[in-house]
Amino acid sequence: MTVPFENDTGNIVRKLARKSLKSEKRRNLMVVIAVALASCLICFSIVMALSTRQIEKNHVEDTYEAVYTRITEEDVSTLKGLDDFSRVGEYYMLAVEPAEQGYNASYIYCDEETMYIARDQMKLLEGRLPQKEDEVVVSRYFLSNYGSDAGIGEKVMLSSESFHGEYTVTGIMEGYKEKEVNGSSILLSKEALKGWSGYDPADYRAYVHFKNEQQMDETELTARSREIAKEYQLEMPIMNLSYMKFYKQPVNVSMLALVAGIAVLVIIGGYVVIQSIFRISINDKIQSYGQLRTIGTTPKQIRRIVKKEGRFLGWAGIGIGILLGCAAGFALFPRGFNLLFYAAAIVLTALLGWFMVSIAIRRPVKIAAGISPIEAVRFTGNQSGKAHTHKKNMRLNPLSMGIANFRRDRKKTISIVASLSLGGVILLVTASILLVRSPERIARQYFPDGDYKIYIHSEKTEYEVMSKGNPLNEALRQEVLAVDGVTPSADTIADESYPLCNEFYAAVRQDSGPDTPERKVYDWLSTDAGRACIEKSGYVAVQDLTRA
């Protein structure tokens, strides 16, 4: 901006800034690298946090809230007819068997509703679900590795114990992490399911999605799911803990705190490094700035020259850092890509990077603008305002020379030590965060009430054990539930012979009158209607307690 009666020197300032940039390529490279690394780390942290949140959302949004297990085909049809649900998916896990080609085949039957519910795990890319006994849907990984790149309508060979021979491909799907586990999911028809030797008519599963799930909290969803199970004599449903956890905590506070902490540390480290580089550069160019002052350049113009250099290098580094951060985030979390999230990460990184560069060059800009022609002539590079005495017989060696060099500019030394220390702190903090994220802690996020670990101990491999049937079955569940030989039931919980239960009390004040609302509710709970309400909610009415 040019004020009245002031010459427009903008073009001259831009030319001088360009000349300065061309004359200090090493400094430019160091500043761009520092800004790019800081911006990359900030951008990657934001992208990581937003991508993991998007992955969680994809995994639970519009999927299912509860799953009913050990049910029949008729039970599935009954659930499909209920008004409570907008979607009910039918599912049957046949077997996991090793194939002759060396992979592990997971044979599954499911309908279109289940395919939509499980779209984040297996997505039908083209074709249709199988209908005949010799039809299958296989993944692209299976076709490229074991199916000779067959297309829809062509034959593939299955070579496991239960299913072997040629099958016609009716659809191609995208599996989830099949390469990592050396396995492949294969969808069969209901006709093939019923013809399977291990078919159990009462081993279906139903994944249910409520119509108004957004208006219901976890307690209401659980209570209604259990009411339906009792009404139609089904086993108690398994609630989708991932769904409950996601909507119970809309904002991941721990992840937000982690990103904020990383951003603060990176900004502080970048500030120290960038300021140190610019201070060294200005010290080297003191005489040049003095010459500019001699020919009439004002402090304001010198300030603008240094600012233009800093802004140009800052934007260059920020742009490179954003590209690297987004690329790294997409490479590690491709399933969490969301255009709006990436745009937010870019904008936020640009703002934080610009803030970091602006405060980092503020002090160097002030130093450059305050240089007078006389100070430039007197400047020697060891300017501190104090005279130093030197030992005449000083022994010269690499250590003494290094110490002497550190003493020449104490501020520069402090800046370098601070930046290196901060880098070490960031490295240690990041390593500590990664190390403490143990599998047990991650599992406890989804199973907070779990206190026991169940291991498969066998000389055979996991896939060999699983191919003969999942050992984590209903029999094992009942065995685990049987504590001290007692299986949980309404009777064993009521007489307290089954110890693993929580107690809930209804209490009122002793001076509550018989006509008060709380006393009426208290007395009503002891009636048959009250007990029925308690049992309908999934609890056991144990006993009446005398009034305290």
Tab-separated table of C-alpha atoms in Angstrom, residues 147 203 229 312 316 332 457 546:
chain	number	residue	atom	x	y	z
A	147	GLY	CA	-9.008	-68.117	-10.832
A	203	ASP	CA	-27.349	-71.657	12.730
A	229	ALA	CA	-35.711	-61.822	21.373
A	312	PHE	CA	7.726	-17.037	-0.596
A	316	ALA	CA	6.672	-23.184	-1.073
A	332	LEU	CA	-1.838	-45.529	4.786
A	457	HIS	CA	-3.353	-73.554	22.118
A	546	THR	CA	-36.938	-53.651	54.150
